[in-house]
XYZ file of C-alpha atoms in Angstrom:
33
model
C 78.812 0.317 32.979
C 76.697 -1.415 30.236
C 74.075 -2.551 32.938
C 73.807 1.361 34.101
C 73.277 2.461 30.203
C 70.766 -0.105 29.861
C 69.065 0.506 32.861
C 68.729 4.600 32.089
C 67.616 3.730 28.767
C 64.651 1.740 30.342
C 63.585 4.361 32.688
C 63.902 6.702 30.159
C 61.551 4.729 28.006
C 59.331 4.169 31.480
C 59.100 8.046 31.302
C 56.024 9.120 29.331
C 57.704 12.724 28.512
C 60.808 10.839 26.978
C 58.725 8.370 25.164
C 56.826 10.985 23.694
C 60.027 12.750 22.600
C 61.363 9.398 21.286
C 58.268 9.091 19.247
C 58.605 12.397 17.799
C 62.225 12.030 16.387
C 61.139 8.446 14.913
C 58.244 10.833 12.891
C 60.447 13.511 12.269
C 63.023 10.481 10.849
C 59.990 9.117 8.987
C 59.245 12.812 7.239
C 62.568 13.452 6.483
C 63.246 10.395 4.583
């Protein structure tokens, strides 16, 4: 289970669209803090 979880996380990080989404989430977190 953990192997597939890390694999999906790695895949989402590889995807440009998902990476952009993650960066936006971090950006919003920094702003709200």
